[in-house]
Amino acid sequence: MHLDPAQLSALAAVLRHGSFDAAARVLNVTPPAISQRIKALEDQVGTPLVRRSTPCQATDKGKILARYADDLALLQSGVLSQLNITGRPVNLRIAVNADSLATWFISALTATDLLYELEIDDQDHSADWLRTGEVCAAITSRSQPVQGCDVVPLGTLEYLAVASPAFVARYFANGITPQALQSAPMITFSPKDRLQRDWASHLAGRPIQPPTHLIPSSQAFVHASLAGIGWGMNPTGLVMDHIKRGDLVILGDGTTLPTPLYWQTTRHMKSVLAPLTRAVIKSAKSALSPL
C-alpha cells in the first residue's frame, strides 16, 4: 500500500489546526481539496481517521497516521537542510517539564528553524509521551531509554524548599515539625508532582499529607510562595534572588534536592534532531549541576 504524502499532510494539518478550513489555509488549498484528500485516505485504509467535531479529533488509527505524517515531514526537513534548500517549517513535538522550560530549555530551541509544540509534563512522566509515540523527544528524569530511543545525561536541576517570612512565622514558629508540616499548606504543580510530599515525608520521618494548592505554572509557583499562601520546592535559579533579598526563607537545613534530567530522542530521528540535541546539551551544561 502506498500512502500519498499530500493526503497525510492534509490529515496532520486538520488534526493540528482543528478544522478542514484551517488546514486548507495552512496548506494553501481549498477546503474541498482537504476533504477529498482525507476521504481518499480513509477509503484507502478502510476506516475513519477524523472525527468531524469542533475541533476535529483523531480516531486511534488517525493518530497513528498523523504521527507518521509528522515524522515524514521532519525527515524531509532534515534532507532539505542538508541540501541547503529552505522548505516549509515543520512541527516538532517535545515533552518537557515546566521548570526546565522556565529556567534553561528555551535557549536550546534557537538551534533549528523547526516549529515547536511543547507538551508540559512532570519529568517523572514525560517519557510516557515517547512510549506512545506522541513526541520525538523528551526531557525526563529516567535514565533508562524508552524502547527505540537514545538517551543523553544532562545534569541535575536543584530545588530548595522555601516560603515567605510571614508564612514561616505563622506555620513554623516552633520549627519544621511533623505536626507543622501536616498542617502548613503546600504548593504543588500537579497531582503528579511529588517533590514537596517526598521532601516533607523525608524530613518528618513518616508520610505527610498536608493541605495542597495546585498551581500549574513555574512562575506562578514562585509568586504563590512570595505571597505566602504556601510553601514549595522551587528551582534555585528562580528563587535565589528572592532569598538574598529576604523575600523568601529556605526551609530545613538548606540542602538542595537534586532532580536528574536526561534528553531522550527517537532513534530514527537521531540525525534530524542532532542540531537540537547539541543545543540542549550546551544549554543544560550552563544551567544544571553535574549528575
mmCIF file of N, CA and C in Angstrom, residues 77-197:
data_model
loop_
_atom_site.group_PDB
_atom_site.id
_atom_site.type_symbol
_atom_site.label_atom_id
_atom_site.label_comp_id
_atom_site.label_asym_id
_atom_site.label_seq_id
_atom_site.Cartn_x
_atom_site.Cartn_y
_atom_site.Cartn_z
ATOM 1 N N SER A 77 12.481 17.635 6.112
ATOM 2 C CA SER A 77 13.112 18.872 6.535
ATOM 3 C C SER A 77 14.610 18.682 6.723
ATOM 4 N N GLY A 78 14.994 17.531 7.309
ATOM 5 C CA GLY A 78 16.406 17.244 7.502
ATOM 6 C C GLY A 78 17.156 17.100 6.190
ATOM 7 N N VAL A 79 16.527 16.438 5.226
ATOM 8 C CA VAL A 79 17.159 16.265 3.915
ATOM 9 C C VAL A 79 17.315 17.612 3.220
ATOM 10 N N LEU A 80 16.276 18.428 3.234
ATOM 11 C CA LEU A 80 16.343 19.748 2.595
ATOM 12 C C LEU A 80 17.416 20.619 3.237
ATOM 13 N N SER A 81 17.541 20.501 4.564
ATOM 14 C CA SER A 81 18.564 21.273 5.258
ATOM 15 C C SER A 81 19.962 20.885 4.793
ATOM 16 N N GLN A 82 20.179 19.580 4.605
ATOM 17 C CA GLN A 82 21.485 19.118 4.124
ATOM 18 C C GLN A 82 21.768 19.614 2.707
ATOM 19 N N LEU A 83 20.706 19.837 1.939
ATOM 20 C CA LEU A 83 20.857 20.329 0.570
ATOM 21 C C LEU A 83 20.847 21.849 0.493
ATOM 22 N N ASN A 84 20.778 22.491 1.680
ATOM 23 C CA ASN A 84 20.711 23.952 1.750
ATOM 24 C C ASN A 84 19.499 24.507 0.999
ATOM 25 N N ILE A 85 18.397 23.774 1.100
ATOM 26 C CA ILE A 85 17.148 24.195 0.488
ATOM 27 C C ILE A 85 16.168 24.557 1.596
ATOM 28 N N THR A 86 15.555 25.709 1.503
ATOM 29 C CA THR A 86 14.600 26.147 2.510
ATOM 30 C C THR A 86 13.215 25.616 2.169
ATOM 31 N N GLY A 87 12.636 24.883 3.086
ATOM 32 C CA GLY A 87 11.284 24.355 2.883
ATOM 33 C C GLY A 87 10.319 24.961 3.885
ATOM 34 N N ARG A 88 9.093 24.483 3.853
ATOM 35 C CA ARG A 88 8.088 24.944 4.815
ATOM 36 C C ARG A 88 8.501 24.479 6.214
ATOM 37 N N PRO A 89 8.462 25.370 7.224
ATOM 38 C CA PRO A 89 8.784 24.939 8.589
ATOM 39 C C PRO A 89 7.862 23.814 9.040
ATOM 40 N N VAL A 90 8.424 22.827 9.709
ATOM 41 C CA VAL A 90 7.631 21.695 10.177
ATOM 42 C C VAL A 90 7.617 21.682 11.695
ATOM 43 N N ASN A 91 6.686 20.926 12.245
ATOM 44 C CA ASN A 91 6.465 20.901 13.685
ATOM 45 C C ASN A 91 7.202 19.742 14.343
ATOM 46 N N LEU A 92 7.756 20.034 15.504
ATOM 47 C CA LEU A 92 8.400 19.015 16.321
ATOM 48 C C LEU A 92 7.767 19.042 17.705
ATOM 49 N N ARG A 93 7.238 17.903 18.122
ATOM 50 C CA ARG A 93 6.612 17.818 19.442
ATOM 51 C C ARG A 93 7.633 17.298 20.446
ATOM 52 N N ILE A 94 7.740 17.992 21.569
ATOM 53 C CA ILE A 94 8.683 17.654 22.630
ATOM 54 C C ILE A 94 7.938 17.667 23.966
ATOM 55 N N ALA A 95 8.203 16.681 24.808
ATOM 56 C CA ALA A 95 7.681 16.683 26.173
ATOM 57 C C ALA A 95 8.756 17.247 27.096
ATOM 58 N N VAL A 96 8.388 18.233 27.900
ATOM 59 C CA VAL A 96 9.370 18.899 28.759
ATOM 60 C C VAL A 96 8.709 19.275 30.078
ATOM 61 N N ASN A 97 9.476 19.194 31.148
ATOM 62 C CA ASN A 97 8.935 19.614 32.438
ATOM 63 C C ASN A 97 8.924 21.131 32.538
ATOM 64 N N ALA A 98 7.969 21.661 33.254
ATOM 65 C CA ALA A 98 7.748 23.110 33.285
ATOM 66 C C ALA A 98 8.941 23.867 33.850
ATOM 67 N N ASP A 99 9.632 23.305 34.842
ATOM 68 C CA ASP A 99 10.735 24.028 35.457
ATOM 69 C C ASP A 99 11.937 24.133 34.525
ATOM 70 N N SER A 100 12.171 23.122 33.697
ATOM 71 C CA SER A 100 13.220 23.247 32.691
ATOM 72 C C SER A 100 12.845 24.321 31.674
ATOM 73 N N LEU A 101 11.579 24.335 31.294
ATOM 74 C CA LEU A 101 11.107 25.334 30.338
ATOM 75 C C LEU A 101 11.273 26.739 30.900
ATOM 76 N N ALA A 102 11.065 26.889 32.200
ATOM 77 C CA ALA A 102 11.125 28.207 32.826
ATOM 78 C C ALA A 102 12.548 28.662 33.121
ATOM 79 N N THR A 103 13.513 27.743 33.109
ATOM 80 C CA THR A 103 14.858 28.109 33.556
ATOM 81 C C THR A 103 15.939 28.027 32.484
ATOM 82 N N TRP A 104 15.916 26.998 31.616
ATOM 83 C CA TRP A 104 17.076 26.856 30.726
ATOM 84 C C TRP A 104 16.758 26.318 29.338
ATOM 85 N N PHE A 105 15.618 25.702 29.135
ATOM 86 C CA PHE A 105 15.375 24.944 27.911
ATOM 87 C C PHE A 105 15.123 25.824 26.685
ATOM 88 N N ILE A 106 14.499 26.978 26.880
ATOM 89 C CA ILE A 106 14.122 27.821 25.743
ATOM 90 C C ILE A 106 15.327 28.182 24.884
ATOM 91 N N SER A 107 16.456 28.459 25.503
ATOM 92 C CA SER A 107 17.628 28.879 24.733
ATOM 93 C C SER A 107 18.068 27.813 23.738
ATOM 94 N N ALA A 108 17.800 26.552 24.041
ATOM 95 C CA ALA A 108 18.186 25.469 23.130
ATOM 96 C C ALA A 108 17.330 25.449 21.875
ATOM 97 N N LEU A 109 16.137 25.989 21.941
ATOM 98 C CA LEU A 109 15.204 25.908 20.822
ATOM 99 C C LEU A 109 15.582 26.819 19.661
ATOM 100 N N THR A 110 16.569 27.682 19.875
ATOM 101 C CA THR A 110 17.018 28.561 18.794
ATOM 102 C C THR A 110 17.932 27.840 17.811
ATOM 103 N N ALA A 111 18.230 26.569 18.066
ATOM 104 C CA ALA A 111 19.206 25.835 17.248
ATOM 105 C C ALA A 111 18.665 25.434 15.885
ATOM 106 N N THR A 112 17.348 25.399 15.713
ATOM 107 C CA THR A 112 16.771 24.965 14.449
ATOM 108 C C THR A 112 15.680 25.933 14.012
ATOM 109 N N ASP A 113 15.206 25.744 12.789
ATOM 110 C CA ASP A 113 14.090 26.542 12.272
ATOM 111 C C ASP A 113 12.771 25.769 12.347
ATOM 112 N N LEU A 114 12.726 24.742 13.183
ATOM 113 C CA LEU A 114 11.507 23.975 13.350
ATOM 114 C C LEU A 114 10.467 24.779 14.130
ATOM 115 N N LEU A 115 9.219 24.372 13.996
ATOM 116 C CA LEU A 115 8.151 24.920 14.830
ATOM 117 C C LEU A 115 7.933 23.942 15.978
ATOM 118 N N TYR A 116 7.966 24.442 17.202
ATOM 119 C CA TYR A 116 7.913 23.553 18.360
ATOM 120 C C TYR A 116 6.512 23.469 18.944
ATOM 121 N N GLU A 117 6.122 22.252 19.281
ATOM 122 C CA GLU A 117 4.906 22.011 20.054
ATOM 123 C C GLU A 117 5.348 21.344 21.346
ATOM 124 N N LEU A 118 5.244 22.070 22.444
ATOM 125 C CA LEU A 118 5.734 21.568 23.717
ATOM 126 C C LEU A 118 4.600 21.006 24.554
ATOM 127 N N GLU A 119 4.786 19.774 24.982
ATOM 128 C CA GLU A 119 3.841 19.133 25.895
ATOM 129 C C GLU A 119 4.441 19.206 27.292
ATOM 130 N N ILE A 120 3.768 19.895 28.200
ATOM 131 C CA ILE A 120 4.294 20.091 29.545
ATOM 132 C C ILE A 120 3.846 18.943 30.446
ATOM 133 N N ASP A 121 4.823 18.266 31.038
ATOM 134 C CA ASP A 121 4.509 17.164 31.939
ATOM 135 C C ASP A 121 5.619 17.025 32.968
ATOM 136 N N ASP A 122 5.298 16.379 34.064
ATOM 137 C CA ASP A 122 6.278 16.123 35.104
ATOM 138 C C ASP A 122 7.427 15.297 34.547
ATOM 139 N N GLN A 123 8.649 15.586 34.996
ATOM 140 C CA GLN A 123 9.819 14.886 34.464
ATOM 141 C C GLN A 123 9.777 13.380 34.729
ATOM 142 N N ASP A 124 9.026 12.954 35.753
ATOM 143 C CA ASP A 124 8.906 11.526 36.025
ATOM 144 C C ASP A 124 7.928 10.836 35.081
ATOM 145 N N HIS A 125 7.179 11.619 34.318
ATOM 146 C CA HIS A 125 6.149 11.044 33.444
ATOM 147 C C HIS A 125 6.310 11.429 31.976
ATOM 148 N N SER A 126 7.220 12.341 31.660
ATOM 149 C CA SER A 126 7.349 12.817 30.282
ATOM 150 C C SER A 126 7.780 11.720 29.316
ATOM 151 N N ALA A 127 8.490 10.693 29.819
ATOM 152 C CA ALA A 127 8.906 9.594 28.944
ATOM 153 C C ALA A 127 7.709 8.827 28.395
ATOM 154 N N ASP A 128 6.569 8.916 29.079
ATOM 155 C CA ASP A 128 5.370 8.222 28.587
ATOM 156 C C ASP A 128 4.947 8.748 27.218
ATOM 157 N N TRP A 129 5.225 10.029 26.947
ATOM 158 C CA TRP A 129 4.885 10.601 25.640
ATOM 159 C C TRP A 129 5.719 9.963 24.537
ATOM 160 N N LEU A 130 6.961 9.648 24.859
ATOM 161 C CA LEU A 130 7.807 8.928 23.893
ATOM 162 C C LEU A 130 7.303 7.512 23.690
ATOM 163 N N ARG A 131 6.906 6.894 24.776
ATOM 164 C CA ARG A 131 6.479 5.490 24.718
ATOM 165 C C ARG A 131 5.255 5.313 23.816
ATOM 166 N N THR A 132 4.379 6.317 23.807
ATOM 167 C CA THR A 132 3.172 6.239 22.973
ATOM 168 C C THR A 132 3.405 6.797 21.571
ATOM 169 N N GLY A 133 4.613 7.328 21.328
ATOM 170 C CA GLY A 133 4.924 7.856 20.001
ATOM 171 C C GLY A 133 4.358 9.223 19.723
ATOM 172 N N GLU A 134 3.906 9.931 20.753
ATOM 173 C CA GLU A 134 3.276 11.234 20.536
ATOM 174 C C GLU A 134 4.279 12.370 20.433
ATOM 175 N N VAL A 135 5.524 12.137 20.878
ATOM 176 C CA VAL A 135 6.584 13.131 20.727
ATOM 177 C C VAL A 135 7.829 12.439 20.192
ATOM 178 N N CYS A 136 8.756 13.248 19.655
ATOM 179 C CA CYS A 136 10.029 12.709 19.151
ATOM 180 C C CYS A 136 11.160 12.881 20.150
ATOM 181 N N ALA A 137 10.941 13.700 21.177
ATOM 182 C CA ALA A 137 11.996 13.970 22.147
ATOM 183 C C ALA A 137 11.357 14.362 23.468
ATOM 184 N N ALA A 138 12.114 14.169 24.559
ATOM 185 C CA ALA A 138 11.577 14.499 25.875
ATOM 186 C C ALA A 138 12.704 14.785 26.858
ATOM 187 N N ILE A 139 12.442 15.722 27.764
ATOM 188 C CA ILE A 139 13.266 15.911 28.952
ATOM 189 C C ILE A 139 12.640 15.054 30.043
ATOM 190 N N THR A 140 13.411 14.137 30.606
ATOM 191 C CA THR A 140 12.855 13.179 31.553
ATOM 192 C C THR A 140 13.842 12.906 32.676
ATOM 193 N N SER A 141 13.338 12.418 33.783
ATOM 194 C CA SER A 141 14.206 12.035 34.902
ATOM 195 C C SER A 141 14.653 10.583 34.795
ATOM 196 N N ARG A 142 14.237 9.894 33.748
ATOM 197 C CA ARG A 142 14.528 8.469 33.617
ATOM 198 C C ARG A 142 15.776 8.243 32.764
ATOM 199 N N SER A 143 16.745 7.554 33.363
ATOM 200 C CA SER A 143 17.999 7.280 32.656
ATOM 201 C C SER A 143 17.881 6.082 31.720
ATOM 202 N N GLN A 144 16.892 5.216 31.968
ATOM 203 C CA GLN A 144 16.689 4.050 31.104
ATOM 204 C C GLN A 144 15.980 4.485 29.837
ATOM 205 N N PRO A 145 16.579 4.262 28.666
ATOM 206 C CA PRO A 145 15.930 4.734 27.438
ATOM 207 C C PRO A 145 14.626 4.014 27.150
ATOM 208 N N VAL A 146 13.656 4.756 26.684
ATOM 209 C CA VAL A 146 12.433 4.166 26.166
ATOM 210 C C VAL A 146 12.801 3.335 24.931
ATOM 211 N N GLN A 147 12.092 2.246 24.705
ATOM 212 C CA GLN A 147 12.398 1.390 23.560
ATOM 213 C C GLN A 147 12.410 2.203 22.266
ATOM 214 N N GLY A 148 13.499 2.044 21.505
ATOM 215 C CA GLY A 148 13.634 2.764 20.248
ATOM 216 C C GLY A 148 14.176 4.166 20.398
ATOM 217 N N CYS A 149 14.652 4.515 21.589
ATOM 218 C CA CYS A 149 15.147 5.869 21.849
ATOM 219 C C CYS A 149 16.601 5.851 22.305
ATOM 220 N N ASP A 150 17.272 6.972 22.115
ATOM 221 C CA ASP A 150 18.603 7.204 22.664
ATOM 222 C C ASP A 150 18.481 8.170 23.827
ATOM 223 N N VAL A 151 19.378 8.031 24.806
ATOM 224 C CA VAL A 151 19.323 8.881 25.993
ATOM 225 C C VAL A 151 20.672 9.550 26.212
ATOM 226 N N VAL A 152 20.631 10.831 26.592
ATOM 227 C CA VAL A 152 21.832 11.608 26.888
ATOM 228 C C VAL A 152 21.660 12.231 28.270
ATOM 229 N N PRO A 153 22.600 12.015 29.207
ATOM 230 C CA PRO A 153 22.504 12.672 30.518
ATOM 231 C C PRO A 153 22.750 14.168 30.397
ATOM 232 N N LEU A 154 21.971 14.964 31.110
ATOM 233 C CA LEU A 154 22.081 16.418 31.026
ATOM 234 C C LEU A 154 22.648 17.056 32.293
ATOM 235 N N GLY A 155 22.184 16.620 33.445
ATOM 236 C CA GLY A 155 22.598 17.219 34.704
ATOM 237 C C GLY A 155 21.456 17.183 35.696
ATOM 238 N N THR A 156 21.606 17.892 36.795
ATOM 239 C CA THR A 156 20.558 17.907 37.812
ATOM 240 C C THR A 156 20.014 19.318 37.992
ATOM 241 N N LEU A 157 18.706 19.410 38.104
ATOM 242 C CA LEU A 157 18.032 20.659 38.423
ATOM 243 C C LEU A 157 17.860 20.684 39.941
ATOM 244 N N GLU A 158 18.426 21.708 40.580
ATOM 245 C CA GLU A 158 18.435 21.773 42.037
ATOM 246 C C GLU A 158 17.202 22.527 42.549
ATOM 247 N N TYR A 159 16.579 21.968 43.590
ATOM 248 C CA TYR A 159 15.391 22.569 44.186
ATOM 249 C C TYR A 159 15.650 22.919 45.652
ATOM 250 N N LEU A 160 15.029 24.007 46.097
ATOM 251 C CA LEU A 160 15.052 24.403 47.502
ATOM 252 C C LEU A 160 13.622 24.533 48.023
ATOM 253 N N ALA A 161 13.403 24.074 49.247
ATOM 254 C CA ALA A 161 12.118 24.289 49.907
ATOM 255 C C ALA A 161 12.113 25.697 50.484
ATOM 256 N N VAL A 162 11.138 26.508 50.071
ATOM 257 C CA VAL A 162 11.100 27.906 50.501
ATOM 258 C C VAL A 162 9.680 28.325 50.871
ATOM 259 N N ALA A 163 9.623 29.409 51.633
ATOM 260 C CA ALA A 163 8.346 30.028 51.995
ATOM 261 C C ALA A 163 8.617 31.483 52.343
ATOM 262 N N SER A 164 7.581 32.279 52.420
ATOM 263 C CA SER A 164 7.743 33.680 52.795
ATOM 264 C C SER A 164 8.003 33.775 54.301
ATOM 265 N N PRO A 165 8.652 34.851 54.745
ATOM 266 C CA PRO A 165 8.870 35.020 56.185
ATOM 267 C C PRO A 165 7.563 34.995 56.983
ATOM 268 N N ALA A 166 6.511 35.605 56.451
ATOM 269 C CA ALA A 166 5.230 35.620 57.166
ATOM 270 C C ALA A 166 4.660 34.217 57.283
ATOM 271 N N PHE A 167 4.818 33.416 56.221
ATOM 272 C CA PHE A 167 4.326 32.039 56.268
ATOM 273 C C PHE A 167 5.095 31.243 57.321
ATOM 274 N N VAL A 168 6.414 31.417 57.355
ATOM 275 C CA VAL A 168 7.237 30.708 58.337
ATOM 276 C C VAL A 168 6.824 31.101 59.751
ATOM 277 N N ALA A 169 6.598 32.388 59.980
ATOM 278 C CA ALA A 169 6.196 32.849 61.306
ATOM 279 C C ALA A 169 4.841 32.273 61.716
ATOM 280 N N ARG A 170 3.974 32.069 60.750
ATOM 281 C CA ARG A 170 2.631 31.569 61.073
ATOM 282 C C ARG A 170 2.619 30.075 61.312
ATOM 283 N N TYR A 171 3.311 29.315 60.446
ATOM 284 C CA TYR A 171 3.174 27.853 60.498
ATOM 285 C C TYR A 171 4.381 27.132 61.105
ATOM 286 N N PHE A 172 5.558 27.768 61.052
ATOM 287 C CA PHE A 172 6.758 27.078 61.523
ATOM 288 C C PHE A 172 7.451 27.846 62.649
ATOM 289 N N ALA A 173 6.672 28.569 63.461
ATOM 290 C CA ALA A 173 7.250 29.362 64.550
ATOM 291 C C ALA A 173 7.995 28.477 65.548
ATOM 292 N N ASN A 174 7.560 27.262 65.712
ATOM 293 C CA ASN A 174 8.196 26.331 66.651
ATOM 294 C C ASN A 174 9.050 25.288 65.937
ATOM 295 N N GLY A 175 9.438 25.601 64.691
ATOM 296 C CA GLY A 175 10.274 24.674 63.940
ATOM 297 C C GLY A 175 9.469 23.895 62.914
ATOM 298 N N ILE A 176 10.200 23.215 62.037
ATOM 299 C CA ILE A 176 9.553 22.442 60.965
ATOM 300 C C ILE A 176 9.327 21.032 61.495
ATOM 301 N N THR A 177 8.326 20.893 62.319
ATOM 302 C CA THR A 177 7.993 19.613 62.946
ATOM 303 C C THR A 177 7.028 18.829 62.058
ATOM 304 N N PRO A 178 6.899 17.525 62.292
ATOM 305 C CA PRO A 178 5.912 16.753 61.522
ATOM 306 C C PRO A 178 4.505 17.322 61.647
ATOM 307 N N GLN A 179 4.174 17.796 62.845
ATOM 308 C CA GLN A 179 2.831 18.353 63.040
ATOM 309 C C GLN A 179 2.649 19.637 62.219
ATOM 310 N N ALA A 180 3.698 20.473 62.191
ATOM 311 C CA ALA A 180 3.613 21.707 61.413
ATOM 312 C C ALA A 180 3.531 21.416 59.921
ATOM 313 N N LEU A 181 4.328 20.457 59.448
ATOM 314 C CA LEU A 181 4.289 20.087 58.030
ATOM 315 C C LEU A 181 2.933 19.523 57.642
ATOM 316 N N GLN A 182 2.293 18.833 58.566
ATOM 317 C CA GLN A 182 0.998 18.233 58.269
ATOM 318 C C GLN A 182 -0.093 19.289 58.115
ATOM 319 N N SER A 183 0.085 20.450 58.748
ATOM 320 C CA SER A 183 -0.977 21.465 58.709
ATOM 321 C C SER A 183 -0.641 22.648 57.807
ATOM 322 N N ALA A 184 0.623 22.862 57.483
ATOM 323 C CA ALA A 184 1.013 24.008 56.661
ATOM 324 C C ALA A 184 0.652 23.769 55.200
ATOM 325 N N PRO A 185 -0.085 24.674 54.551
ATOM 326 C CA PRO A 185 -0.459 24.474 53.143
ATOM 327 C C PRO A 185 0.770 24.365 52.247
ATOM 328 N N MET A 186 0.704 23.439 51.331
ATOM 329 C CA MET A 186 1.794 23.129 50.412
ATOM 330 C C MET A 186 1.363 23.507 48.998
ATOM 331 N N ILE A 187 2.334 23.907 48.167
ATOM 332 C CA ILE A 187 2.049 24.213 46.768
ATOM 333 C C ILE A 187 2.606 23.087 45.906
ATOM 334 N N THR A 188 1.793 22.554 45.010
ATOM 335 C CA THR A 188 2.269 21.549 44.056
ATOM 336 C C THR A 188 1.882 21.976 42.647
ATOM 337 N N PHE A 189 2.665 21.490 41.690
ATOM 338 C CA PHE A 189 2.434 21.865 40.297
ATOM 339 C C PHE A 189 1.236 21.119 39.711
ATOM 340 N N SER A 190 1.126 19.842 40.034
ATOM 341 C CA SER A 190 0.052 18.993 39.520
ATOM 342 C C SER A 190 -0.049 17.760 40.418
ATOM 343 N N PRO A 191 -1.094 16.956 40.253
ATOM 344 C CA PRO A 191 -1.181 15.733 41.063
ATOM 345 C C PRO A 191 0.011 14.792 40.865
ATOM 346 N N LYS A 192 0.737 14.928 39.751
ATOM 347 C CA LYS A 192 1.908 14.085 39.515
ATOM 348 C C LYS A 192 3.140 14.560 40.275
ATOM 349 N N ASP A 193 3.123 15.797 40.739
ATOM 350 C CA ASP A 193 4.287 16.421 41.369
ATOM 351 C C ASP A 193 4.452 15.879 42.792
ATOM 352 N N ARG A 194 5.545 15.143 43.023
ATOM 353 C CA ARG A 194 5.780 14.543 44.331
ATOM 354 C C ARG A 194 6.956 15.190 45.081
ATOM 355 N N LEU A 195 7.570 16.221 44.515
ATOM 356 C CA LEU A 195 8.750 16.801 45.148
ATOM 357 C C LEU A 195 8.470 17.268 46.574
ATOM 358 N N GLN A 196 7.404 18.023 46.750
ATOM 359 C CA GLN A 196 7.094 18.558 48.076
ATOM 360 C C GLN A 196 6.758 17.451 49.060
ATOM 361 N N ARG A 197 5.921 16.549 48.622
ATOM 362 C CA ARG A 197 5.491 15.475 49.525
ATOM 363 C C ARG A 197 6.662 14.579 49.918
#
